[in-house]
XYZ file of C-alpha atoms in Angstrom:
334
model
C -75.938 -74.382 -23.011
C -77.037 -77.916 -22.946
C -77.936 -79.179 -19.189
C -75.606 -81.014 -17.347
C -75.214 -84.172 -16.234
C -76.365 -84.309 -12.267
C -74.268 -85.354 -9.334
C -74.987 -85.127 -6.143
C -75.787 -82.579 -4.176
C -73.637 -81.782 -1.002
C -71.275 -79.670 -0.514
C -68.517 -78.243 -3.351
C -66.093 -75.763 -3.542
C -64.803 -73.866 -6.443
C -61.458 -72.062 -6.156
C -60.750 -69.288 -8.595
C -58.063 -66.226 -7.237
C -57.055 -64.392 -9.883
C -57.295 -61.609 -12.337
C -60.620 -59.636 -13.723
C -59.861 -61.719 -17.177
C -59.469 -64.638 -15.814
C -62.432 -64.501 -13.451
C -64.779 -63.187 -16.282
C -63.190 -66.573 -18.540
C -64.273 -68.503 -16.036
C -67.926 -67.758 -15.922
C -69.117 -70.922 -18.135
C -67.366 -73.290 -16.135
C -68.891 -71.309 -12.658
C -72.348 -71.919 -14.431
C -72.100 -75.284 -15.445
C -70.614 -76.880 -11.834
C -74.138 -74.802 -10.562
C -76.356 -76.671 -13.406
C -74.698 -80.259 -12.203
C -74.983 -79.835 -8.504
C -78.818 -77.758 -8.362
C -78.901 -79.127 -4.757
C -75.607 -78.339 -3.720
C -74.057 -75.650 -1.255
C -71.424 -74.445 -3.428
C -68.514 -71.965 -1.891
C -66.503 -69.922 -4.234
C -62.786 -69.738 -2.380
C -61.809 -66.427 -4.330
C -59.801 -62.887 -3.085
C -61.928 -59.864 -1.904
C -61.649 -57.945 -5.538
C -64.048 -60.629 -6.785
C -66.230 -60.761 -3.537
C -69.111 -58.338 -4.812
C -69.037 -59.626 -8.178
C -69.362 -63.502 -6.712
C -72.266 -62.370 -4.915
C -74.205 -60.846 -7.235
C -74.179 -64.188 -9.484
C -76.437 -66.620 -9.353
C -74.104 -69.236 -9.187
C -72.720 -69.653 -5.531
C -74.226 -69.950 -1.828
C -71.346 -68.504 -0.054
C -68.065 -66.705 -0.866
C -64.690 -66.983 1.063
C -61.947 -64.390 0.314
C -59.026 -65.311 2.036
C -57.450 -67.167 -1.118
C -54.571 -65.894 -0.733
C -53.162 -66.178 2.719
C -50.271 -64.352 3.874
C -48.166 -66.451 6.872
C -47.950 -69.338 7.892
C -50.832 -69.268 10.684
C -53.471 -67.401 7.844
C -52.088 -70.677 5.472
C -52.789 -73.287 8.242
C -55.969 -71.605 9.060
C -57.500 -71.963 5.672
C -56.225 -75.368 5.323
C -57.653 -76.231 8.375
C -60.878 -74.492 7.410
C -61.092 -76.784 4.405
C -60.581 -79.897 5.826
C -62.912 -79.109 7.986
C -65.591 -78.617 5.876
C -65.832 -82.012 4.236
C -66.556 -80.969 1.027
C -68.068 -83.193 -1.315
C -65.803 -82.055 -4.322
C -63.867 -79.426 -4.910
C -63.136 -77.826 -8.508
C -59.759 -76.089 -9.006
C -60.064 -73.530 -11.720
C -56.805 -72.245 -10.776
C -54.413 -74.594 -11.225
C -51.421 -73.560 -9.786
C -48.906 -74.457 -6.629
C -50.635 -72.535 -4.484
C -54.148 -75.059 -4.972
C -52.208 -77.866 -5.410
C -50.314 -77.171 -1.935
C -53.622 -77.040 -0.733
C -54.577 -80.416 -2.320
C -51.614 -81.937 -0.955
C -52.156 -80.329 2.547
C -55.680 -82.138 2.357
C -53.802 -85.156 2.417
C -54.509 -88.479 3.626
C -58.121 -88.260 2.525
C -58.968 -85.462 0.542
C -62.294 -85.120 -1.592
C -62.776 -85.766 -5.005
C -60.808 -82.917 -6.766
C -61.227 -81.536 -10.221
C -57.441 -80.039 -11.294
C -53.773 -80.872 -12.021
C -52.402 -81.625 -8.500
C -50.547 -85.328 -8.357
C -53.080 -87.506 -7.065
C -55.972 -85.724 -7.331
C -58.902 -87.994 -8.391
C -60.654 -86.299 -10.904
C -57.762 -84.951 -13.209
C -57.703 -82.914 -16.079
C -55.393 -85.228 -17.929
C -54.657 -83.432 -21.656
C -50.708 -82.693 -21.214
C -51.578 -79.853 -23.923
C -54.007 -78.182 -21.578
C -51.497 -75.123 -21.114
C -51.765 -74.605 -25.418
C -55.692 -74.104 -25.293
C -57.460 -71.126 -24.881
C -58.849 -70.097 -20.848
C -62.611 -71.027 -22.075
C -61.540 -74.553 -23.677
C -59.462 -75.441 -20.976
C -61.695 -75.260 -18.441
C -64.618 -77.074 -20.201
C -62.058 -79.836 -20.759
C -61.275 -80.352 -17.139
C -65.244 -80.042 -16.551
C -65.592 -83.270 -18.664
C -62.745 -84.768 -17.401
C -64.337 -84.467 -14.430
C -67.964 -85.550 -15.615
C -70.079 -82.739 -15.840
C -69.224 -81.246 -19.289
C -70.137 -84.241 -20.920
C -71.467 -82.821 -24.387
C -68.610 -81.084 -24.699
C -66.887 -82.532 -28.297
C -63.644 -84.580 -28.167
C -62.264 -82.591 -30.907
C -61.731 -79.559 -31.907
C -63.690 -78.248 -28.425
C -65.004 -74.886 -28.977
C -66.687 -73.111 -25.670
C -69.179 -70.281 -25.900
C -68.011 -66.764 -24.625
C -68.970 -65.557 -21.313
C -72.538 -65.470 -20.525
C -73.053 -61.870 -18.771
C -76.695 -61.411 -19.044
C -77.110 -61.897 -15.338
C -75.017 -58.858 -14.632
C -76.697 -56.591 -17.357
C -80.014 -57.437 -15.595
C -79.125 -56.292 -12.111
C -78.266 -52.897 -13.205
C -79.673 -50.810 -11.492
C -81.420 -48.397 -13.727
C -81.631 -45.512 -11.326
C -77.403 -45.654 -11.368
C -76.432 -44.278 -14.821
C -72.856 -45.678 -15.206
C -71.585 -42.111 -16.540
C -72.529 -39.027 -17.095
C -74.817 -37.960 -20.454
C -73.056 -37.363 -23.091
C -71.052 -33.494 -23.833
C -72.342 -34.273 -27.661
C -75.962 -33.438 -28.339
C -77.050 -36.497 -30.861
C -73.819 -38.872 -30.393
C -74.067 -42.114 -30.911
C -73.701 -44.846 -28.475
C -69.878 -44.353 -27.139
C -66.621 -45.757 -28.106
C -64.834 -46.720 -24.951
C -61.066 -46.850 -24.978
C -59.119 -48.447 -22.398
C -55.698 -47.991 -22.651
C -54.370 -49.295 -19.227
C -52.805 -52.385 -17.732
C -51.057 -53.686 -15.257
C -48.986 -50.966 -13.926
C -45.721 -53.358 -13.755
C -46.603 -54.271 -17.358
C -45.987 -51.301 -19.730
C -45.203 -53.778 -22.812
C -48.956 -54.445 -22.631
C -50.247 -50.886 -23.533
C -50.571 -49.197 -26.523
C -48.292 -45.900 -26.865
C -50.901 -43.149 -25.181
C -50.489 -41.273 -28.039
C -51.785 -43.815 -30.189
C -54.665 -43.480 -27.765
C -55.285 -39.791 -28.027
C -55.014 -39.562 -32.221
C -57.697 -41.798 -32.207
C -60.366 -40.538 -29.966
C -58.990 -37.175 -31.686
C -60.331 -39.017 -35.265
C -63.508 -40.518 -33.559
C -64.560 -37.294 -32.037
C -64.263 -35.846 -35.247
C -66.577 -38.290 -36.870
C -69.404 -37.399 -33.993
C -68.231 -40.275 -31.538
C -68.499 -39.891 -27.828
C -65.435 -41.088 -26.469
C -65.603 -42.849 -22.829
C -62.207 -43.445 -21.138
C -62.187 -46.691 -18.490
C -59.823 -48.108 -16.090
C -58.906 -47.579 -12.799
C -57.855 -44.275 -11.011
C -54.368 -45.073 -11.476
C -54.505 -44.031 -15.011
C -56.331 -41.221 -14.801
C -53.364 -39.507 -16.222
C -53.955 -41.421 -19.516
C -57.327 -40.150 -19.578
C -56.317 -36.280 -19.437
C -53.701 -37.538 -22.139
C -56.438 -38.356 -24.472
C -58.358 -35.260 -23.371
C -55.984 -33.168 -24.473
C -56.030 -34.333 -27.860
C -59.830 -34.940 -27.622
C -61.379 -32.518 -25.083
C -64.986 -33.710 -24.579
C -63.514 -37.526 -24.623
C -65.525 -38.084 -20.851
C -63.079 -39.752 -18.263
C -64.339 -42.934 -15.910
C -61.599 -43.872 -15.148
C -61.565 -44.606 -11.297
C -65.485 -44.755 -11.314
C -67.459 -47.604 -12.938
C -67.517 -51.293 -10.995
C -68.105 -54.188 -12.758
C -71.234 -53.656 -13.170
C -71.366 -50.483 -14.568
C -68.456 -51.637 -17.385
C -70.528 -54.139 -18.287
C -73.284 -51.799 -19.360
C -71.063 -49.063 -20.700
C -70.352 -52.688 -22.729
C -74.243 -53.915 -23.890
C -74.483 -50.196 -25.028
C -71.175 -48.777 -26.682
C -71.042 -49.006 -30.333
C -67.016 -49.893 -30.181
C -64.550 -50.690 -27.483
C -60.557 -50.483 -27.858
C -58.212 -51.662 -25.451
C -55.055 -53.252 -24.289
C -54.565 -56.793 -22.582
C -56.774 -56.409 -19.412
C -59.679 -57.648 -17.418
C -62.057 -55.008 -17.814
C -61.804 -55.725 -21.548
C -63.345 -59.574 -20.971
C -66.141 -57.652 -19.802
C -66.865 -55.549 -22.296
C -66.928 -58.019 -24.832
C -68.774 -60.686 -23.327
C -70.970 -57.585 -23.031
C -71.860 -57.275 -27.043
C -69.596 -54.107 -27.701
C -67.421 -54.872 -31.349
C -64.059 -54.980 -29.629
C -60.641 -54.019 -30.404
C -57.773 -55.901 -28.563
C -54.308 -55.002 -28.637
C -51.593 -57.701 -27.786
C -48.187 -57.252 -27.832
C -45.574 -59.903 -27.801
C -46.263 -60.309 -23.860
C -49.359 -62.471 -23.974
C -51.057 -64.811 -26.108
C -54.789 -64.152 -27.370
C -55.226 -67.439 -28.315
C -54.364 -68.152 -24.658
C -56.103 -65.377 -23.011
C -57.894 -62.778 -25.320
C -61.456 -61.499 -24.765
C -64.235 -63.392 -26.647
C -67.363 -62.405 -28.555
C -67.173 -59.603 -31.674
C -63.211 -59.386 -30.971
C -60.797 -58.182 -33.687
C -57.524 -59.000 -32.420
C -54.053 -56.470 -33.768
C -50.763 -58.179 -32.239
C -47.127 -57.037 -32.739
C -44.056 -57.759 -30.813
C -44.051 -54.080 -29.863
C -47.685 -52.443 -30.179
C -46.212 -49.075 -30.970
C -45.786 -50.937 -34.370
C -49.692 -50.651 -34.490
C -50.853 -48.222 -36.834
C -53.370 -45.874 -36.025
C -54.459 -45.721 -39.007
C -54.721 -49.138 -38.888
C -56.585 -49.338 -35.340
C -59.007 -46.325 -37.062
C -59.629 -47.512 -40.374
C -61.349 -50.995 -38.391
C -62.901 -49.260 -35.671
C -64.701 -46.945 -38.480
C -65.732 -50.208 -40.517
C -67.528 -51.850 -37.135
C -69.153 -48.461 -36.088
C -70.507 -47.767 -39.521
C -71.486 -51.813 -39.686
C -74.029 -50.666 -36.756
C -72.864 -53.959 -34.694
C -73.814 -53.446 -31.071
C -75.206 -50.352 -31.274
């Protein structure tokens, strides 16, 4: 990445809330407002998922996690917070009514802001901005806004997610699972086949799932399940079909998904956060979209192979296996 141009120092705030995907997306644009302001105390306003993650980057002095307020005194309290701050600038990498209601709540004089709110002074002005991927957007409001100024005009390509940072602060002494059931496996295929839990259009059929890692295991794969505890349950569904398939789910932070990432030969998995991670990690990736969400929009980038169908039951395992053999034997990542 190309340095960028300088402002002044000061103070600056960066507001990002929501999801693991999202956050991991918007990694380039947390590391180029850093390069511009080197002098600067820069705040990430965030939500307390994100807290430890924010920290352990090298990219912010100070992290606030009350993003999200809930009443009316938590919602005046933050606003009054941020006025009284004076903040130099303030990047919104959010973009929604919630930030602008805080823009407009800053009212009469607020600082220079980078964002969509009406009246802001540093807007991201491409009415198309909604069409373009998470990375490109947010590089385009960047040099709207000054400070991504080698970015092209046209077509604007951004580089995936920088994660190096992470992979280096792993602590070596803190395997992120267990050694392997499989005397001589090679390095693991991770599956992740949760979601959001109010989303179930997003996952691939569990099944689907478990006739896979069934097929890997067969070839000599070690299969590593990850996601959250709540879908544990999908885990011992795959065990079933493939018993020494070694569940995580429920016990790797970011962190330690990030390295399971850098040193899996293969990852498959459904439209969720975790997934940005492993990607921008190195692993050859899988992604699985169904008609719910756009991967030109939203998808994990790096060594991604993308399947989509309106209904992902209408993904074939066979098709899902006959890639995920061609990028394992390919030695990619591994």
């Amino acid at each position: 990445m190309k340095p960028a141009n300088k402002v002044p120092g000061g103070k600056i705030l960066v507001i990002k809330l929501s999801a693991v995907g999202d956050f991991v997306l918007a990694l380039p644009a947390f590391e180029r407002i850093r390069a511009a302001h080197p002098g600067a105390k820069i705040t990430l306003l965030t939500t307390p998922p994100f807290e430890g993650l924010a920290k352990s980057s090298p990219f912010f002095d100070h992290i606030e996690t009350d993003g999200r307020p809930r009443g009316p005194a938590a919602w005046l309290g933050l606003v009054s917070r941020l006025r009284g701050a004076r903040y130099d600038r303030i990047y919104d990498l959010q973009n929604n009514d919630r930030t602008n209601a805080y823009f407009q709540a800053l009212r009469p004089n607020p600082p220079p802001w980078s964002g969509v709110a009406m009246g802001c002074s540093l807007p991201h002005r491409n009415p198309a901005r909604m069409t373009m991927h998470a990375l490109e957007r947010q590089a385009e409001q960047l040099r709207d806004a000054g400070i991504w100024p080698d970015a092209p005009i046209l077509p604007l390509t951004a580089a995936p997610p920088d994660i190096s940072w992470i992979l280096n602060k792993a602590p070596a002494a803190r395997p992120a699972a267990r050694p392997s059931a499989m005397p001589n496996a090679r390095p693991p295929v991770l599956l992740v086949p949760g979601s959001s839990a109010h989303r179930p259009e997003k996952r691939w059929p569990i099944d689907h799932y478990a006739r896979l890692a069934q097929a890997l295991q067969a070839d000599g794969l070690d299969i590593v399940i990850v996601g959250g505890l709540q879908e544990s349950e999908l885990a011992r569904a795959i065990q079933r079909r493939a018993p020494r398939a070694r569940d995580q789910t429920g016990r790797t932070d970011f962190t330690q998904i990030a390295t399971l990432g850098a040193r899996a030969s293969l990852a498959v998995g459904n439209d969720t956060g975790p997934m940005h991670l492993i990607a921008a990690a190195g692993a050859p990736t899988i992604s699985l979209f169904s008609s719910a969400s756009d991967p030109s929009l939203s998808g994990p980038r790096g060594y991604v192979t993308v399947f989509q169908a309106d209904d992902l039951k209408d993904v074939s395992v066979e098709t899902v296996l006959a890639t995920a053999r061609g990028l394992v034997a390919s030695g990619t990542g591994s």
